[in-house]
Amino acid sequence: MGSRMANNLIKAGYNVLVHDVNLDAMQKYSDNGIATKKSPFEVAEECDVVITMLPSSTHVMDVYTGPKGFLSDGKFLRPQLFIDSSTIDPQTSRTVSTAISSCKLKEDRGGSGTPAMLDAPVSGGVLSAETGSLTFMVGGSEQAYMSSKPLLLSMGKNIIYCGGSGNGAAAKICNNLALAVSMLGVSEALALGQALGISAHTLTKIFNSSSARCWSSDTYNPVPGVMDEVPASRNYEGGFAAKLMAKDLGLAAVSSKEFGVSSPLTFLAERIFTELCNEGHGTKDFSCVFRHYFSGKDEL
């Protein structure tokens, strides 16, 4: 996701510096004349705006507050704005935001003199990241949100302000919960339909012209061969890994318990995707739940 987002910033004419723990990824940028840095701290030393896309809350805390993190030089920062597009728990977003807002800018460039952070997770998957059509769910100050829009519109087409710090992260958790449940529902219905003698192509046409229509049926169908250019038609490679969906459902489950919300489908979906990962399918796209949980066959 992050590499596709960075590529769109480069296409839009922004001067981009890159850091990643994956040295091969760094080399690809270096080979194309894009500057790379050895640590998050080195990135923050030279950038006015920093954008992060990381797998988990632990990674976010390390990149921002760890020994070589953005904040490792004390209370003075060069970047005016940090944008974290990771899918993490809202409390971690708020903790990091508070740490950033307690710092001062090394150079006052006519603003408040205080750096700001936005939690801005995305929806749309790798395909939308490549085409610059992501949806951003943004939490933080409205002033920082307004200043970030030109950057975000270089990577996405829908930029939605969700309110204060952590609200973007909260929106993403809820979005991925709904996505997981809809994918399970579509997969179960398609598997049942085929067992009853209806082809996946035919049933998908019915779904997409009736009340069952959803993103999991009309854009990201989980049955191999029904749609081109989706993970299901390339052995579930690429896309959004099942282990990341399991992680996001875990965040939703924790939040549900914390706030006392009745969420039976959250816990069922978390169990199913965790089981999928335990069986060795965690690196496959999450739509592989159709094959490995419902159908048990490579093609139907």
PDB file of C-alpha atoms in Angstrom:
ATOM      1  CA  MET A   1       0.000   0.000   0.000  1.00  0.00           C
ATOM      2  CA  GLY A   2       2.654   2.492   1.055  1.00  0.00           C
ATOM      3  CA  SER A   3       4.724   2.067  -2.096  1.00  0.00           C
ATOM      4  CA  ARG A   4       1.714   2.706  -4.335  1.00  0.00           C
ATOM      5  CA  MET A   5       0.812   5.786  -2.316  1.00  0.00           C
ATOM      6  CA  ALA A   6       4.387   7.070  -2.549  1.00  0.00           C
ATOM      7  CA  ASN A   7       4.392   6.493  -6.303  1.00  0.00           C
ATOM      8  CA  ASN A   8       1.310   8.672  -6.701  1.00  0.00           C
ATOM      9  CA  LEU A   9       2.917  11.448  -4.668  1.00  0.00           C
ATOM     10  CA  ILE A  10       5.932  11.272  -6.970  1.00  0.00           C
ATOM     11  CA  LYS A  11       3.665  11.411 -10.038  1.00  0.00           C
ATOM     12  CA  ALA A  12       1.968  14.473  -8.562  1.00  0.00           C
ATOM     13  CA  GLY A  13       5.326  16.239  -8.427  1.00  0.00           C
ATOM     14  CA  TYR A  14       6.097  16.067  -4.720  1.00  0.00           C
ATOM     15  CA  ASN A  15       9.696  15.714  -3.570  1.00  0.00           C
ATOM     16  CA  VAL A  16       9.581  12.352  -1.795  1.00  0.00           C
ATOM     17  CA  LEU A  17      12.037  10.690   0.586  1.00  0.00           C
ATOM     18  CA  VAL A  18      11.527   7.009   1.402  1.00  0.00           C
ATOM     19  CA  HIS A  19      12.357   4.738   4.310  1.00  0.00           C
ATOM     20  CA  ASP A  20      11.365   1.086   4.644  1.00  0.00           C
ATOM     21  CA  VAL A  21      12.748  -1.878   6.571  1.00  0.00           C
ATOM     22  CA  ASN A  22      12.519  -3.799   3.289  1.00  0.00           C
ATOM     23  CA  LEU A  23      15.868  -3.052   1.655  1.00  0.00           C
ATOM     24  CA  ASP A  24      14.699  -4.366  -1.733  1.00  0.00           C
ATOM     25  CA  ALA A  25      11.896  -1.820  -1.727  1.00  0.00           C
ATOM     26  CA  MET A  26      14.375   0.922  -0.859  1.00  0.00           C
ATOM     27  CA  GLN A  27      16.664  -0.168  -3.678  1.00  0.00           C
ATOM     28  CA  LYS A  28      13.872   0.117  -6.253  1.00  0.00           C
ATOM     29  CA  TYR A  29      13.344   3.762  -5.309  1.00  0.00           C
ATOM     30  CA  SER A  30      17.056   4.469  -5.206  1.00  0.00           C
ATOM     31  CA  ASP A  31      17.486   2.957  -8.675  1.00  0.00           C
ATOM     32  CA  ASN A  32      14.836   5.397  -9.936  1.00  0.00           C
ATOM     33  CA  GLY A  33      16.514   8.436  -8.460  1.00  0.00           C
ATOM     34  CA  ILE A  34      14.311   8.741  -5.369  1.00  0.00           C
ATOM     35  CA  ALA A  35      16.193   9.567  -2.169  1.00  0.00           C
ATOM     36  CA  THR A  36      16.101   6.946   0.584  1.00  0.00           C
ATOM     37  CA  LYS A  37      16.910   7.265   4.277  1.00  0.00           C
ATOM     38  CA  LYS A  38      18.175   4.735   6.815  1.00  0.00           C
ATOM     39  CA  SER A  39      15.696   5.522   9.605  1.00  0.00           C
ATOM     40  CA  PRO A  40      12.465   7.375  10.354  1.00  0.00           C
ATOM     41  CA  PHE A  41      14.523   9.957  12.228  1.00  0.00           C
ATOM     42  CA  GLU A  42      16.522  10.766   9.089  1.00  0.00           C
ATOM     43  CA  VAL A  43      13.285  11.230   7.136  1.00  0.00           C
ATOM     44  CA  ALA A  44      11.941  13.664   9.748  1.00  0.00           C
ATOM     45  CA  GLU A  45      15.183  15.640   9.627  1.00  0.00           C
ATOM     46  CA  GLU A  46      14.493  16.638   6.003  1.00  0.00           C
ATOM     47  CA  CYS A  47      10.715  16.612   5.476  1.00  0.00           C
ATOM     48  CA  ASP A  48       7.953  19.131   6.111  1.00  0.00           C
ATOM     49  CA  VAL A  49       5.282  16.410   6.000  1.00  0.00           C
ATOM     50  CA  VAL A  50       5.679  12.745   6.963  1.00  0.00           C
ATOM     51  CA  ILE A  51       3.275   9.989   5.860  1.00  0.00           C
ATOM     52  CA  THR A  52       3.393   6.513   7.382  1.00  0.00           C
ATOM     53  CA  MET A  53       1.722   3.256   6.369  1.00  0.00           C
ATOM     54  CA  LEU A  54       2.541   0.473   8.835  1.00  0.00           C
ATOM     55  CA  PRO A  55       1.153  -2.971   9.747  1.00  0.00           C
ATOM     56  CA  SER A  56       0.294  -2.556  13.443  1.00  0.00           C
ATOM     57  CA  SER A  57       0.126  -0.348  16.529  1.00  0.00           C
ATOM     58  CA  THR A  58       3.488  -1.698  17.720  1.00  0.00           C
ATOM     59  CA  HIS A  59       5.150  -0.636  14.464  1.00  0.00           C
ATOM     60  CA  VAL A  60       3.600   2.823  14.709  1.00  0.00           C
ATOM     61  CA  MET A  61       4.856   3.324  18.258  1.00  0.00           C
ATOM     62  CA  ASP A  62       8.360   2.207  17.252  1.00  0.00           C
ATOM     63  CA  VAL A  63       8.518   4.406  14.140  1.00  0.00           C
ATOM     64  CA  TYR A  64       7.276   7.472  16.005  1.00  0.00           C
ATOM     65  CA  THR A  65       8.699   7.068  19.513  1.00  0.00           C
ATOM     66  CA  GLY A  66      11.393   4.360  19.212  1.00  0.00           C
ATOM     67  CA  PRO A  67      15.188   4.866  19.394  1.00  0.00           C
ATOM     68  CA  LYS A  68      15.427   5.912  15.722  1.00  0.00           C
ATOM     69  CA  GLY A  69      11.894   7.246  15.502  1.00  0.00           C
ATOM     70  CA  PHE A  70      10.600  10.625  14.424  1.00  0.00           C
ATOM     71  CA  LEU A  71      10.522  11.926  18.003  1.00  0.00           C
ATOM     72  CA  SER A  72      13.879  10.552  19.130  1.00  0.00           C
ATOM     73  CA  ASP A  73      15.600  13.946  19.006  1.00  0.00           C
ATOM     74  CA  GLY A  74      13.575  15.436  21.835  1.00  0.00           C
ATOM     75  CA  LYS A  75      10.956  18.155  21.744  1.00  0.00           C
ATOM     76  CA  PHE A  76      11.797  19.935  18.480  1.00  0.00           C
ATOM     77  CA  LEU A  77      10.662  18.680  15.079  1.00  0.00           C
ATOM     78  CA  ARG A  78      11.048  19.837  11.498  1.00  0.00           C
ATOM     79  CA  PRO A  79       7.810  18.311  10.073  1.00  0.00           C
ATOM     80  CA  GLN A  80       4.722  20.468  10.456  1.00  0.00           C
ATOM     81  CA  LEU A  81       2.418  17.544   9.831  1.00  0.00           C
ATOM     82  CA  PHE A  82       2.458  13.787  10.373  1.00  0.00           C
ATOM     83  CA  ILE A  83      -0.138  11.635   8.611  1.00  0.00           C
ATOM     84  CA  ASP A  84      -0.461   8.023   9.740  1.00  0.00           C
ATOM     85  CA  SER A  85      -2.435   5.841   7.320  1.00  0.00           C
ATOM     86  CA  SER A  86      -1.935   2.627   9.301  1.00  0.00           C
ATOM     87  CA  THR A  87      -4.922   0.663  10.562  1.00  0.00           C
ATOM     88  CA  ILE A  88      -4.419   0.674  14.329  1.00  0.00           C
ATOM     89  CA  ASP A  89      -6.424   1.140  17.508  1.00  0.00           C
ATOM     90  CA  PRO A  90      -7.733   4.662  18.177  1.00  0.00           C
ATOM     91  CA  GLN A  91      -5.965   4.919  21.541  1.00  0.00           C
ATOM     92  CA  THR A  92      -2.530   4.453  19.972  1.00  0.00           C
ATOM     93  CA  SER A  93      -3.358   7.171  17.437  1.00  0.00           C
ATOM     94  CA  ARG A  94      -4.359   9.513  20.250  1.00  0.00           C
ATOM     95  CA  THR A  95      -1.249   8.696  22.273  1.00  0.00           C
ATOM     96  CA  VAL A  96       1.074   9.460  19.371  1.00  0.00           C
ATOM     97  CA  SER A  97      -0.880  12.594  18.480  1.00  0.00           C
ATOM     98  CA  THR A  98      -0.500  13.887  22.039  1.00  0.00           C
ATOM     99  CA  ALA A  99       3.242  13.207  21.951  1.00  0.00           C
ATOM    100  CA  ILE A 100       3.602  15.133  18.684  1.00  0.00           C
ATOM    101  CA  SER A 101       1.494  18.079  19.833  1.00  0.00           C
ATOM    102  CA  SER A 102       3.705  18.412  22.920  1.00  0.00           C
ATOM    103  CA  CYS A 103       6.660  19.181  20.633  1.00  0.00           C
ATOM    104  CA  LYS A 104       7.634  22.450  18.982  1.00  0.00           C
ATOM    105  CA  LEU A 105       8.680  23.195  15.430  1.00  0.00           C
ATOM    106  CA  LYS A 106      12.373  23.765  14.831  1.00  0.00           C
ATOM    107  CA  GLU A 107      11.378  26.524  12.437  1.00  0.00           C
ATOM    108  CA  ASP A 108       8.190  28.541  12.813  1.00  0.00           C
ATOM    109  CA  ARG A 109       6.889  28.831   9.256  1.00  0.00           C
ATOM    110  CA  GLY A 110       3.912  31.029   9.979  1.00  0.00           C
ATOM    111  CA  GLY A 111       1.714  28.407  11.625  1.00  0.00           C
ATOM    112  CA  SER A 112       0.924  27.657  15.242  1.00  0.00           C
ATOM    113  CA  GLY A 113       4.501  26.665  16.013  1.00  0.00           C
ATOM    114  CA  THR A 114       3.253  23.220  17.012  1.00  0.00           C
ATOM    115  CA  PRO A 115       3.378  20.119  14.779  1.00  0.00           C
ATOM    116  CA  ALA A 116       0.158  18.192  14.211  1.00  0.00           C
ATOM    117  CA  MET A 117      -0.800  14.600  13.506  1.00  0.00           C
ATOM    118  CA  LEU A 118      -3.681  13.118  11.543  1.00  0.00           C
ATOM    119  CA  ASP A 119      -4.780   9.497  11.707  1.00  0.00           C
ATOM    120  CA  ALA A 120      -5.848   8.850   8.117  1.00  0.00           C
ATOM    121  CA  PRO A 121      -6.324   5.142   7.384  1.00  0.00           C
ATOM    122  CA  VAL A 122      -7.527   4.148   3.936  1.00  0.00           C
ATOM    123  CA  SER A 123     -10.010   1.877   2.231  1.00  0.00           C
ATOM    124  CA  GLY A 124      -9.885   0.492  -1.284  1.00  0.00           C
ATOM    125  CA  GLY A 125      -7.024  -2.000  -1.231  1.00  0.00           C
ATOM    126  CA  VAL A 126      -3.936  -2.254  -3.414  1.00  0.00           C
ATOM    127  CA  LEU A 127      -5.836  -1.630  -6.664  1.00  0.00           C
ATOM    128  CA  SER A 128      -7.162   1.709  -5.409  1.00  0.00           C
ATOM    129  CA  ALA A 129      -3.737   2.579  -4.034  1.00  0.00           C
ATOM    130  CA  GLU A 130      -2.276   2.027  -7.512  1.00  0.00           C
ATOM    131  CA  THR A 131      -4.914   4.123  -9.265  1.00  0.00           C
ATOM    132  CA  GLY A 132      -4.982   6.890  -6.667  1.00  0.00           C
ATOM    133  CA  SER A 133      -8.629   6.264  -5.805  1.00  0.00           C
ATOM    134  CA  LEU A 134      -8.380   5.437  -2.094  1.00  0.00           C
ATOM    135  CA  THR A 135     -10.834   6.651   0.516  1.00  0.00           C
ATOM    136  CA  PHE A 136      -9.174   8.409   3.455  1.00  0.00           C
ATOM    137  CA  MET A 137     -10.880   8.500   6.866  1.00  0.00           C
ATOM    138  CA  VAL A 138      -9.263  11.393   8.704  1.00  0.00           C
ATOM    139  CA  GLY A 139      -9.100  12.148  12.419  1.00  0.00           C
ATOM    140  CA  GLY A 140      -7.383  15.130  14.028  1.00  0.00           C
ATOM    141  CA  SER A 141      -7.718  18.902  14.037  1.00  0.00           C
ATOM    142  CA  GLU A 142      -9.848  20.360  11.272  1.00  0.00           C
ATOM    143  CA  GLN A 143      -7.111  22.876  10.452  1.00  0.00           C
ATOM    144  CA  ALA A 144      -4.582  20.071   9.887  1.00  0.00           C
ATOM    145  CA  TYR A 145      -7.175  18.171   7.862  1.00  0.00           C
ATOM    146  CA  MET A 146      -7.739  21.135   5.549  1.00  0.00           C
ATOM    147  CA  SER A 147      -4.009  21.631   5.018  1.00  0.00           C
ATOM    148  CA  SER A 148      -3.571  17.921   4.194  1.00  0.00           C
ATOM    149  CA  LYS A 149      -6.225  17.697   1.470  1.00  0.00           C
ATOM    150  CA  PRO A 150      -3.999  18.454  -1.552  1.00  0.00           C
ATOM    151  CA  LEU A 151      -1.602  15.698  -0.467  1.00  0.00           C
ATOM    152  CA  LEU A 152      -4.362  13.204   0.233  1.00  0.00           C
ATOM    153  CA  LEU A 153      -6.108  13.961  -3.061  1.00  0.00           C
ATOM    154  CA  SER A 154      -2.896  12.956  -4.841  1.00  0.00           C
ATOM    155  CA  MET A 155      -3.437   9.456  -3.442  1.00  0.00           C
ATOM    156  CA  GLY A 156      -7.213   9.174  -3.093  1.00  0.00           C
ATOM    157  CA  LYS A 157     -10.516  10.426  -4.446  1.00  0.00           C
ATOM    158  CA  ASN A 158     -12.618  10.443  -1.262  1.00  0.00           C
ATOM    159  CA  ILE A 159     -11.332  12.370   1.757  1.00  0.00           C
ATOM    160  CA  ILE A 160     -13.719  12.185   4.718  1.00  0.00           C
ATOM    161  CA  TYR A 161     -13.190  14.145   7.928  1.00  0.00           C
ATOM    162  CA  CYS A 162     -14.268  12.045  10.921  1.00  0.00           C
ATOM    163  CA  GLY A 163     -13.621  14.449  13.807  1.00  0.00           C
ATOM    164  CA  GLY A 164     -10.979  14.516  16.507  1.00  0.00           C
ATOM    165  CA  SER A 165      -7.830  12.478  16.983  1.00  0.00           C
ATOM    166  CA  GLY A 166      -8.389   8.723  16.763  1.00  0.00           C
ATOM    167  CA  ASN A 167     -11.702   9.008  14.919  1.00  0.00           C
ATOM    168  CA  GLY A 168     -10.136   8.080  11.588  1.00  0.00           C
ATOM    169  CA  ALA A 169      -8.752   4.909  13.157  1.00  0.00           C
ATOM    170  CA  ALA A 170     -12.148   4.173  14.704  1.00  0.00           C
ATOM    171  CA  ALA A 171     -13.878   4.609  11.341  1.00  0.00           C
ATOM    172  CA  LYS A 172     -11.426   2.238   9.658  1.00  0.00           C
ATOM    173  CA  ILE A 173     -11.970  -0.478  12.274  1.00  0.00           C
ATOM    174  CA  CYS A 174     -15.718  -0.269  11.700  1.00  0.00           C
ATOM    175  CA  ASN A 175     -15.282  -0.250   7.917  1.00  0.00           C
ATOM    176  CA  ASN A 176     -13.103  -3.367   7.953  1.00  0.00           C
ATOM    177  CA  LEU A 177     -15.489  -5.121  10.305  1.00  0.00           C
ATOM    178  CA  ALA A 178     -18.325  -4.535   7.831  1.00  0.00           C
ATOM    179  CA  LEU A 179     -16.076  -5.641   4.953  1.00  0.00           C
ATOM    180  CA  ALA A 180     -15.083  -8.866   6.697  1.00  0.00           C
ATOM    181  CA  VAL A 181     -18.676  -9.760   7.528  1.00  0.00           C
ATOM    182  CA  SER A 182     -19.865  -8.977   3.981  1.00  0.00           C
ATOM    183  CA  MET A 183     -17.060 -11.101   2.484  1.00  0.00           C
ATOM    184  CA  LEU A 184     -18.052 -13.995   4.723  1.00  0.00           C
ATOM    185  CA  GLY A 185     -21.704 -13.599   3.754  1.00  0.00           C
ATOM    186  CA  VAL A 186     -20.993 -13.448   0.030  1.00  0.00           C
ATOM    187  CA  SER A 187     -18.585 -16.405   0.224  1.00  0.00           C
ATOM    188  CA  GLU A 188     -21.044 -18.529   2.177  1.00  0.00           C
ATOM    189  CA  ALA A 189     -23.906 -17.704  -0.179  1.00  0.00           C
ATOM    190  CA  LEU A 190     -21.837 -18.427  -3.303  1.00  0.00           C
ATOM    191  CA  ALA A 191     -20.625 -21.747  -1.881  1.00  0.00           C
ATOM    192  CA  LEU A 192     -24.173 -22.750  -0.964  1.00  0.00           C
ATOM    193  CA  GLY A 193     -25.506 -21.660  -4.359  1.00  0.00           C
ATOM    194  CA  GLN A 194     -22.970 -23.796  -6.189  1.00  0.00           C
ATOM    195  CA  ALA A 195     -23.791 -26.776  -3.995  1.00  0.00           C
ATOM    196  CA  LEU A 196     -27.403 -26.257  -5.032  1.00  0.00           C
ATOM    197  CA  GLY A 197     -26.458 -26.179  -8.715  1.00  0.00           C
ATOM    198  CA  ILE A 198     -26.183 -22.440  -9.488  1.00  0.00           C
ATOM    199  CA  SER A 199     -22.923 -21.256 -11.031  1.00  0.00           C
ATOM    200  CA  ALA A 200     -20.938 -18.539  -9.279  1.00  0.00           C
ATOM    201  CA  HIS A 201     -21.175 -16.368 -12.414  1.00  0.00           C
ATOM    202  CA  THR A 202     -24.960 -16.590 -12.486  1.00  0.00           C
ATOM    203  CA  LEU A 203     -25.386 -16.039  -8.758  1.00  0.00           C
ATOM    204  CA  THR A 204     -23.032 -13.071  -8.853  1.00  0.00           C
ATOM    205  CA  LYS A 205     -25.141 -11.485 -11.626  1.00  0.00           C
ATOM    206  CA  ILE A 206     -28.177 -11.954  -9.428  1.00  0.00           C
ATOM    207  CA  PHE A 207     -26.455 -10.439  -6.392  1.00  0.00           C
ATOM    208  CA  ASN A 208     -25.218  -7.463  -8.378  1.00  0.00           C
ATOM    209  CA  SER A 209     -28.651  -6.618  -9.749  1.00  0.00           C
ATOM    210  CA  SER A 210     -30.526  -7.144  -6.499  1.00  0.00           C
ATOM    211  CA  SER A 211     -30.451  -6.512  -2.772  1.00  0.00           C
ATOM    212  CA  ALA A 212     -27.333  -8.631  -2.071  1.00  0.00           C
ATOM    213  CA  ARG A 213     -25.084  -6.308  -4.049  1.00  0.00           C
ATOM    214  CA  CYS A 214     -21.973  -5.134  -2.182  1.00  0.00           C
ATOM    215  CA  TRP A 215     -18.266  -4.490  -2.742  1.00  0.00           C
ATOM    216  CA  SER A 216     -17.456  -8.138  -2.002  1.00  0.00           C
ATOM    217  CA  SER A 217     -19.723  -9.257  -4.850  1.00  0.00           C
ATOM    218  CA  ASP A 218     -19.384  -6.573  -7.531  1.00  0.00           C
ATOM    219  CA  THR A 219     -15.782  -5.382  -7.112  1.00  0.00           C
ATOM    220  CA  TYR A 220     -13.810  -8.002  -5.168  1.00  0.00           C
ATOM    221  CA  ASN A 221     -15.589 -11.275  -5.867  1.00  0.00           C
ATOM    222  CA  PRO A 222     -13.992 -14.182  -3.949  1.00  0.00           C
ATOM    223  CA  VAL A 223     -14.623 -16.952  -6.503  1.00  0.00           C
ATOM    224  CA  PRO A 224     -11.764 -17.686  -8.953  1.00  0.00           C
ATOM    225  CA  GLY A 225     -12.630 -16.757 -12.526  1.00  0.00           C
ATOM    226  CA  VAL A 226     -15.750 -14.704 -11.841  1.00  0.00           C
ATOM    227  CA  MET A 227     -13.890 -11.392 -12.105  1.00  0.00           C
ATOM    228  CA  ASP A 228     -10.607 -10.476 -13.762  1.00  0.00           C
ATOM    229  CA  GLU A 229      -7.888  -8.510 -11.959  1.00  0.00           C
ATOM    230  CA  VAL A 230      -8.916  -9.505  -8.440  1.00  0.00           C
ATOM    231  CA  PRO A 231      -6.879 -11.706  -6.077  1.00  0.00           C
ATOM    232  CA  ALA A 232      -9.322 -14.623  -6.421  1.00  0.00           C
ATOM    233  CA  SER A 233      -8.345 -14.937 -10.090  1.00  0.00           C
ATOM    234  CA  ARG A 234      -4.621 -15.020  -9.370  1.00  0.00           C
ATOM    235  CA  ASN A 235      -4.530 -17.663  -6.660  1.00  0.00           C
ATOM    236  CA  TYR A 236      -5.392 -15.048  -4.018  1.00  0.00           C
ATOM    237  CA  GLU A 237      -2.005 -13.383  -4.356  1.00  0.00           C
ATOM    238  CA  GLY A 238      -1.627  -9.684  -3.578  1.00  0.00           C
ATOM    239  CA  GLY A 239      -4.434  -7.622  -2.156  1.00  0.00           C
ATOM    240  CA  PHE A 240      -5.203  -7.412   1.559  1.00  0.00           C
ATOM    241  CA  ALA A 241      -3.654 -10.243   3.557  1.00  0.00           C
ATOM    242  CA  ALA A 242      -5.914 -12.429   5.686  1.00  0.00           C
ATOM    243  CA  LYS A 243      -3.563 -11.921   8.651  1.00  0.00           C
ATOM    244  CA  LEU A 244      -4.163  -8.170   8.447  1.00  0.00           C
ATOM    245  CA  MET A 245      -7.914  -8.692   8.387  1.00  0.00           C
ATOM    246  CA  ALA A 246      -7.590 -10.934  11.443  1.00  0.00           C
ATOM    247  CA  LYS A 247      -5.565  -8.187  13.129  1.00  0.00           C
ATOM    248  CA  ASP A 248      -8.180  -5.542  12.323  1.00  0.00           C
ATOM    249  CA  LEU A 249     -10.983  -7.750  13.589  1.00  0.00           C
ATOM    250  CA  GLY A 250      -8.982  -8.184  16.784  1.00  0.00           C
ATOM    251  CA  LEU A 251      -8.927  -4.394  17.164  1.00  0.00           C
ATOM    252  CA  ALA A 252     -12.697  -4.310  16.655  1.00  0.00           C
ATOM    253  CA  ALA A 253     -13.183  -7.088  19.224  1.00  0.00           C
ATOM    254  CA  VAL A 254     -11.081  -5.276  21.817  1.00  0.00           C
ATOM    255  CA  SER A 255     -12.985  -2.038  21.244  1.00  0.00           C
ATOM    256  CA  SER A 256     -16.298  -3.876  21.469  1.00  0.00           C
ATOM    257  CA  LYS A 257     -15.356  -5.345  24.838  1.00  0.00           C
ATOM    258  CA  GLU A 258     -13.980  -2.042  26.101  1.00  0.00           C
ATOM    259  CA  PHE A 259     -17.154  -0.131  25.317  1.00  0.00           C
ATOM    260  CA  GLY A 260     -19.633  -2.911  26.095  1.00  0.00           C
ATOM    261  CA  VAL A 261     -21.095  -3.155  22.590  1.00  0.00           C
ATOM    262  CA  SER A 262     -22.870  -6.374  21.633  1.00  0.00           C
ATOM    263  CA  SER A 263     -20.940  -7.580  18.556  1.00  0.00           C
ATOM    264  CA  PRO A 264     -21.496 -11.294  17.892  1.00  0.00           C
ATOM    265  CA  LEU A 265     -20.509 -11.078  14.216  1.00  0.00           C
ATOM    266  CA  THR A 266     -17.251  -9.351  15.154  1.00  0.00           C
ATOM    267  CA  PHE A 267     -16.156 -12.265  17.300  1.00  0.00           C
ATOM    268  CA  LEU A 268     -17.320 -14.879  14.775  1.00  0.00           C
ATOM    269  CA  ALA A 269     -15.466 -13.146  11.943  1.00  0.00           C
ATOM    270  CA  GLU A 270     -12.348 -12.813  14.094  1.00  0.00           C
ATOM    271  CA  ARG A 271     -12.451 -16.537  14.886  1.00  0.00           C
ATOM    272  CA  ILE A 272     -12.854 -17.507  11.223  1.00  0.00           C
ATOM    273  CA  PHE A 273     -10.011 -15.312   9.939  1.00  0.00           C
ATOM    274  CA  THR A 274      -7.744 -16.320  12.813  1.00  0.00           C
ATOM    275  CA  GLU A 275      -8.430 -19.956  11.990  1.00  0.00           C
ATOM    276  CA  LEU A 276      -7.619 -19.218   8.350  1.00  0.00           C
ATOM    277  CA  CYS A 277      -4.252 -17.802   9.409  1.00  0.00           C
ATOM    278  CA  ASN A 278      -3.529 -20.709  11.743  1.00  0.00           C
ATOM    279  CA  GLU A 279      -4.020 -23.059   8.798  1.00  0.00           C
ATOM    280  CA  GLY A 280      -1.249 -21.270   6.890  1.00  0.00           C
ATOM    281  CA  HIS A 281      -3.235 -18.919   4.668  1.00  0.00           C
ATOM    282  CA  GLY A 282      -2.443 -15.657   6.437  1.00  0.00           C
ATOM    283  CA  THR A 283      -0.403 -14.185   3.577  1.00  0.00           C
ATOM    284  CA  LYS A 284      -3.130 -14.831   1.019  1.00  0.00           C
ATOM    285  CA  ASP A 285      -5.709 -12.173   0.221  1.00  0.00           C
ATOM    286  CA  PHE A 286      -8.540 -12.237   2.731  1.00  0.00           C
ATOM    287  CA  SER A 287     -11.016 -13.294   0.020  1.00  0.00           C
ATOM    288  CA  CYS A 288      -9.327 -16.724   0.131  1.00  0.00           C
ATOM    289  CA  VAL A 289     -11.771 -17.416   2.959  1.00  0.00           C
ATOM    290  CA  PHE A 290     -14.079 -18.612   0.158  1.00  0.00           C
ATOM    291  CA  ARG A 291     -11.716 -21.358  -0.941  1.00  0.00           C
ATOM    292  CA  HIS A 292     -10.168 -22.409   2.332  1.00  0.00           C
ATOM    293  CA  TYR A 293     -13.116 -22.058   4.699  1.00  0.00           C
ATOM    294  CA  PHE A 294     -16.313 -22.455   2.689  1.00  0.00           C
ATOM    295  CA  SER A 295     -15.604 -24.411  -0.478  1.00  0.00           C
ATOM    296  CA  GLY A 296     -12.435 -26.380   0.248  1.00  0.00           C
ATOM    297  CA  LYS A 297     -11.780 -26.536  -3.492  1.00  0.00           C
ATOM    298  CA  ASP A 298      -9.465 -24.656  -5.832  1.00  0.00           C
ATOM    299  CA  GLU A 299     -12.145 -24.002  -8.464  1.00  0.00           C
ATOM    300  CA  LEU A 300     -15.896 -24.326  -8.547  1.00  0.00           C
TER     301      LEU A 300
END
